[in-house]
Tab-separated table of C-alpha atoms in Angstrom:
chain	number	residue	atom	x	y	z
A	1	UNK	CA	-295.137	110.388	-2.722
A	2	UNK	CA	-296.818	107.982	-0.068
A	3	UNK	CA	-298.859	109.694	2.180
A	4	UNK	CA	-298.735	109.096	6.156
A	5	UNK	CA	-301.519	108.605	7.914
A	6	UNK	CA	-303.134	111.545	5.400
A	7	UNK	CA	-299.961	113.863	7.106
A	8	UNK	CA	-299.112	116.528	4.496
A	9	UNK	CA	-296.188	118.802	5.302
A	10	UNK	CA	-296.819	122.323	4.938
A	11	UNK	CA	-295.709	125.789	5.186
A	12	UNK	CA	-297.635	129.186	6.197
A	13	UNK	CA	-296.532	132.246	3.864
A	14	UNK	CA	-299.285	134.669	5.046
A	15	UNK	CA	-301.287	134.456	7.917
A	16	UNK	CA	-304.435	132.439	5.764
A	17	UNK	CA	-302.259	130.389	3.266
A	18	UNK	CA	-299.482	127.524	3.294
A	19	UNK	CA	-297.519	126.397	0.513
A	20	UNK	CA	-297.680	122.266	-0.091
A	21	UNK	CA	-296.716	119.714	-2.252
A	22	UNK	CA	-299.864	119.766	-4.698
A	23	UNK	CA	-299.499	115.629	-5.836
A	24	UNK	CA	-299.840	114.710	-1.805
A	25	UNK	CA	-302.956	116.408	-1.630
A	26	UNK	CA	-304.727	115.251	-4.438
A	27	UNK	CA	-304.136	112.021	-2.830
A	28	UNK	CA	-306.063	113.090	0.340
A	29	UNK	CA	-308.938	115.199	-1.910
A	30	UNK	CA	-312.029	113.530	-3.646
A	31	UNK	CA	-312.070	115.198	-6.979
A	32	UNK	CA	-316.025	115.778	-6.004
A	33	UNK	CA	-315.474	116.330	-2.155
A	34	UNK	CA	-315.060	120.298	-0.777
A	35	UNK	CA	-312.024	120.237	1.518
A	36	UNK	CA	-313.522	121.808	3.813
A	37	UNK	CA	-315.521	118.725	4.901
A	38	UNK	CA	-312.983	116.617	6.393
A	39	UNK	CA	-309.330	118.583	6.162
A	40	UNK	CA	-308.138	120.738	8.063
A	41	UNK	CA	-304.088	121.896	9.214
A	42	UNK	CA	-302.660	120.778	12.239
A	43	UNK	CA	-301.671	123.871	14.377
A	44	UNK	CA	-299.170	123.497	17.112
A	45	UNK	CA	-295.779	125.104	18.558
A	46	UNK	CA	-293.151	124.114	16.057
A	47	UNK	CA	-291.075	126.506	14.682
A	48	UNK	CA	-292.583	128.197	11.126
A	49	UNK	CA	-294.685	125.339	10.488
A	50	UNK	CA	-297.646	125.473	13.072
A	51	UNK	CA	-299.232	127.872	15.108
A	52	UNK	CA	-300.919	127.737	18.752
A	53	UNK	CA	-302.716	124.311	19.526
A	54	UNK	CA	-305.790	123.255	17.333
A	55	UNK	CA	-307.006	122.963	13.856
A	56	UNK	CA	-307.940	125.499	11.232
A	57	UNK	CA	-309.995	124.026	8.679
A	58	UNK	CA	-308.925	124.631	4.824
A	59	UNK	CA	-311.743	126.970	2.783
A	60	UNK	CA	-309.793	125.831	-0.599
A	61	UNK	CA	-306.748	124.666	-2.145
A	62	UNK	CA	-304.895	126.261	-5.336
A	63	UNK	CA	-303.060	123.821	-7.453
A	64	UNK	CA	-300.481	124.968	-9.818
A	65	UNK	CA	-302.251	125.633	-13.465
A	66	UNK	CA	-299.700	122.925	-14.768
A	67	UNK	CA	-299.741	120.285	-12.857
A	68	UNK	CA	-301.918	117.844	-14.722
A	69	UNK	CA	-299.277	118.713	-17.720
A	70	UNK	CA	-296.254	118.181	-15.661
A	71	UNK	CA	-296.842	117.076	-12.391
A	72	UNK	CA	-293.001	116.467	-10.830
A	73	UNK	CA	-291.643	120.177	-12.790
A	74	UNK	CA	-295.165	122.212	-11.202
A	75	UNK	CA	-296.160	120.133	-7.812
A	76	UNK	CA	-297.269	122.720	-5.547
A	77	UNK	CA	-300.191	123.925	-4.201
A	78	UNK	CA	-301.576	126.843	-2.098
A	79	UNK	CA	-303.629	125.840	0.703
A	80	UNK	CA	-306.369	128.978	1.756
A	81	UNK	CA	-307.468	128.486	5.281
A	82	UNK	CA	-311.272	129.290	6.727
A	83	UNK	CA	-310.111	131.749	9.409
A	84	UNK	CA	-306.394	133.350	9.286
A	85	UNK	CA	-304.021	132.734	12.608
A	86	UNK	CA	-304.055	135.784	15.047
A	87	UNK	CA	-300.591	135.815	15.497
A	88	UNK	CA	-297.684	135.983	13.128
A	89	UNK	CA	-295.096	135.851	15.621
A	90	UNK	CA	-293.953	133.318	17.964
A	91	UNK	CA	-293.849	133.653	22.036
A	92	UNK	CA	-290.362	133.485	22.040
A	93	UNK	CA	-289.775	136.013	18.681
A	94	UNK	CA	-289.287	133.920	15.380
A	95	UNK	CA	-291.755	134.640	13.071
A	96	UNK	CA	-294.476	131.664	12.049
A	97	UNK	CA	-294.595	132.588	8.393
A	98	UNK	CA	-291.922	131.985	6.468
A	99	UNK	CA	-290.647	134.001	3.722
A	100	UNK	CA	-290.607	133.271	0.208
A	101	UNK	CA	-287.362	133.374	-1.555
A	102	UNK	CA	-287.323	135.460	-4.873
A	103	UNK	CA	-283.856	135.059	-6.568
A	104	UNK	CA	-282.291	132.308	-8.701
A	105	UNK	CA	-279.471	131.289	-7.043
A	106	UNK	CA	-279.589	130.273	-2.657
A	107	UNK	CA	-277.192	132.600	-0.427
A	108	UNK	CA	-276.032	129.233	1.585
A	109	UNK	CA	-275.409	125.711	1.016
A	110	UNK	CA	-277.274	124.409	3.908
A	111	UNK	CA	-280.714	123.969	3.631
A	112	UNK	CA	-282.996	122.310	6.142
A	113	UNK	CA	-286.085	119.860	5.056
A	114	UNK	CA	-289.221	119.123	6.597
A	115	UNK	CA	-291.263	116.258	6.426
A	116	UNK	CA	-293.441	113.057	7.848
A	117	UNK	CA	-291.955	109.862	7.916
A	118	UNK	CA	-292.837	106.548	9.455
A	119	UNK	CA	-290.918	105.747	12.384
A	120	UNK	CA	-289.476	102.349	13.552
A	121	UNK	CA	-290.829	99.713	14.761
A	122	UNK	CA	-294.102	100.749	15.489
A	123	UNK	CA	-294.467	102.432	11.859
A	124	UNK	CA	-296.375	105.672	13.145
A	125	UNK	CA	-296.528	108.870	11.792
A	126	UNK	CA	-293.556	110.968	12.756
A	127	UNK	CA	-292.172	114.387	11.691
A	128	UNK	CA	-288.494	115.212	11.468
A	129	UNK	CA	-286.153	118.309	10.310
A	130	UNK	CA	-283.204	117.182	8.363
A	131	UNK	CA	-280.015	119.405	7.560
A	132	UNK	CA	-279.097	118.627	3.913
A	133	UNK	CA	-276.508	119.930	1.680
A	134	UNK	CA	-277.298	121.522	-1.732
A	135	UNK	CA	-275.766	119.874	-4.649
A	136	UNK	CA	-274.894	121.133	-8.292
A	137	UNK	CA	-277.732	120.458	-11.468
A	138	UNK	CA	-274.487	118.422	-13.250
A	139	UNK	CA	-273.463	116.782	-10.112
A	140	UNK	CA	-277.417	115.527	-9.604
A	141	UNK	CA	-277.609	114.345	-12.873
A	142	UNK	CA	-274.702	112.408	-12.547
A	143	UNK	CA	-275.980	111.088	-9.573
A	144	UNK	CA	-279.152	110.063	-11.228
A	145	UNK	CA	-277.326	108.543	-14.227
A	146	UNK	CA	-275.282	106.449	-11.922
A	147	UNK	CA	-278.247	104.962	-9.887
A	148	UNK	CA	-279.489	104.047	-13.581
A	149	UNK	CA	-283.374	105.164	-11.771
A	150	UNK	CA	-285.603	105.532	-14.351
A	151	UNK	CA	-287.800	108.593	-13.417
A	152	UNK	CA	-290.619	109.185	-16.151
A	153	UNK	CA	-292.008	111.967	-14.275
A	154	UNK	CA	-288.856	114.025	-14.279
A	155	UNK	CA	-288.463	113.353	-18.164
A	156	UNK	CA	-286.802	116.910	-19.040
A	157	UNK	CA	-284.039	115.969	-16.938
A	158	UNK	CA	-282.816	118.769	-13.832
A	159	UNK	CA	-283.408	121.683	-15.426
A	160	UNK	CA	-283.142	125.275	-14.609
A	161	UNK	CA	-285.746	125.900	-12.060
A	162	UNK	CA	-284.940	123.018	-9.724
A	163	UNK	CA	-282.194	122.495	-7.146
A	164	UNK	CA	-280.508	119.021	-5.369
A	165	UNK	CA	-280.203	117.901	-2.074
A	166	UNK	CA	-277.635	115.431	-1.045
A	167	UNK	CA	-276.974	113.113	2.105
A	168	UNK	CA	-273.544	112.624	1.099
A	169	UNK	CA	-272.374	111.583	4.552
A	170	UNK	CA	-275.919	109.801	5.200
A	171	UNK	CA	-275.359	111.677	8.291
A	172	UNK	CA	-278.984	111.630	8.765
A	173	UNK	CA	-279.276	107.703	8.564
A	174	UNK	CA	-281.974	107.927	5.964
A	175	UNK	CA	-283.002	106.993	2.597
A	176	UNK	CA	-284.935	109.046	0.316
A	177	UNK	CA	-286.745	106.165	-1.052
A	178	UNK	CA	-288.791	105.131	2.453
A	179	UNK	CA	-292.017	105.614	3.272
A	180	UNK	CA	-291.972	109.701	3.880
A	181	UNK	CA	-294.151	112.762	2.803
A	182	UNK	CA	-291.138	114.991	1.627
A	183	UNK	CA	-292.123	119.131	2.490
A	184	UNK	CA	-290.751	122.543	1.817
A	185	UNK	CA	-286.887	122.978	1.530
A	186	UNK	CA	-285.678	126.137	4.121
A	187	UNK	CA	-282.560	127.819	4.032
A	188	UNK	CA	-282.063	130.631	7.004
A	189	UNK	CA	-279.961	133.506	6.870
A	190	UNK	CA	-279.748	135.373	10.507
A	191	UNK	CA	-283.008	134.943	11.643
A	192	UNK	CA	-285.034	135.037	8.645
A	193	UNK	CA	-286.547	131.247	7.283
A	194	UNK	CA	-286.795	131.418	3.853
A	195	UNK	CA	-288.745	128.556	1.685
A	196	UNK	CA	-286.448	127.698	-1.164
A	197	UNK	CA	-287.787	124.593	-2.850
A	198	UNK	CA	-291.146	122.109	-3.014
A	199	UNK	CA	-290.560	118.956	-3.833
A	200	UNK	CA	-291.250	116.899	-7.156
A	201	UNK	CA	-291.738	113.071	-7.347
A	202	UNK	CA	-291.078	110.447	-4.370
A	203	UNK	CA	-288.603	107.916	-5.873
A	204	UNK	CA	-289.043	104.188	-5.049
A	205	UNK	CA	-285.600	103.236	-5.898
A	206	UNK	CA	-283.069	103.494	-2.932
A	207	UNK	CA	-280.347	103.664	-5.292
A	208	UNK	CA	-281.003	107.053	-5.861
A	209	UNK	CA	-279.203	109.184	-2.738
A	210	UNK	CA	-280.522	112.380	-4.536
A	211	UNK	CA	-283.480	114.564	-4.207
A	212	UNK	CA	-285.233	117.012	-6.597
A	213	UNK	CA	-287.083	120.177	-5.419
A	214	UNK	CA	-288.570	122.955	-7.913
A	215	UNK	CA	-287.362	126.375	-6.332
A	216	UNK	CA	-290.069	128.069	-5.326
A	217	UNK	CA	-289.029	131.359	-7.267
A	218	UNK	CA	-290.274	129.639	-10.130
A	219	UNK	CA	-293.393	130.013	-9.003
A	220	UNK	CA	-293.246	133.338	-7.491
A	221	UNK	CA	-295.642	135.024	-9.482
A	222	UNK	CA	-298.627	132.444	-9.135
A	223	UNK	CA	-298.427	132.314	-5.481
A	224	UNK	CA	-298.393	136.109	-5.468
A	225	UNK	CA	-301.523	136.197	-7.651
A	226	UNK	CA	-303.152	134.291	-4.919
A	227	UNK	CA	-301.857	134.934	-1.572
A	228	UNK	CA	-301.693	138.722	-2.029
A	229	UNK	CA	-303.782	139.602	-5.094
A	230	UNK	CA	-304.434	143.414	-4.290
A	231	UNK	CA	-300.860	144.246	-4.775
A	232	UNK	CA	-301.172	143.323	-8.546
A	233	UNK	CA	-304.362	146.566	-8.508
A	234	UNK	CA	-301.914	148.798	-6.540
């Protein structure tokens, strides 16, 4: 997953901790180097990702337990900020943290993605929502088999705890395979925002019109354990 400009999309679940794609941030963090020293999360007005102008600098990141094993089936990571944001809430009423969604199976078909990408001509970071539809595990591995891609990374195949995204359409007049730093996958039902998926491997090959997200309720319990680890003494 190329990284832009060291731009990392992320998403705050509690008022000290966002949710990221673990792989991306490894490429931004010295194995030997405290985060603290030199990252920190962008903060501004934009729906649930960012808070009020300015920076809060990360105290330590989380990575999933399994991702050396299996990076593309367990890339996530929990980033824990120095100092928690103030505010939960918005000015205008949305909430800034997003909610974490628990069950199996998604309520709606539309999902909405986040993420950096480079945009033309000048090739400078950029960041853009995109309104994607979900797609079936048979129907993206047909899709896969059809590109012919090969994917090491995802060698089990799409398996039960991950979910497809489409561009059927290419109404978004995109390809998955440019230079991008894919986020969270959000699905809203009224006005809740819900994150539904992380994402897994960037794929070079622009014959693939597919991409793979774990669901996040796979991971439920680990970012529980973290984010909110009284509730497992209560």
């Amino acid at each position: 997953m190329p990284i832009l400009q060291h731009a990392v999309s992320a998403v705050f679940i509690s008022a000290d901790a966002l949710l990221s794609t673990a792989l991306c941030l490894k490429l931004m963090q010295p194995s030997e180097d405290h985060p603290s020293s030199h990252m920190f999360a962008m903060v501004e007005a934009e729906h649930v990702f960012y808070y009020e102008g300015g920076r809060r600098y990360i105290s330590k990141i989380f990575y999933h337990p399994k991702l050396d094993d299996e990076p593309a089936y367990h890339n996530v990571a929990i980033v824990k900020l120095r100092n928690p944001i103030r505010e939960t809430v918005s000015a205008a009423g949305p909430s800034i943290v997003a909610c974490l969604w628990s069950e199996p199976k998604l309520r709606s078909e539309r999902v909405f993605l986040g993420e950096w990408f480079k945009y033309q001509p000048e090739q400078n970071a950029a960041f853009r929502w995109i309104d994607l539809p979900t797609i079936s595990r048979k129907e993206c591995r047909d899709e896969l088999t059809k590109s012919k891609a090969l994917i090491p990374e995802l060698d089990r195949g799409v398996v039960e705890s991950q979910l497809c995204v489409k561009d059927a359409k290419n109404r978004t007049m995109i390809d998955f395979c440019e230079a991008r730093s894919s986020g969270p996958l959000f699905m809203t039902l009224g006005s809740t925002v819900y994150v539904v998926g992380m994402p897994t491997v960037h794929v070079d090959d622009c014959n693939v019109q597919v991409e793979v997200f774990n669901r996040v309720s796979y991971f439920l319990d680990w970012i529980e354990a973290i984010v909110w680890p009284r509730l497992d003494t209560v």
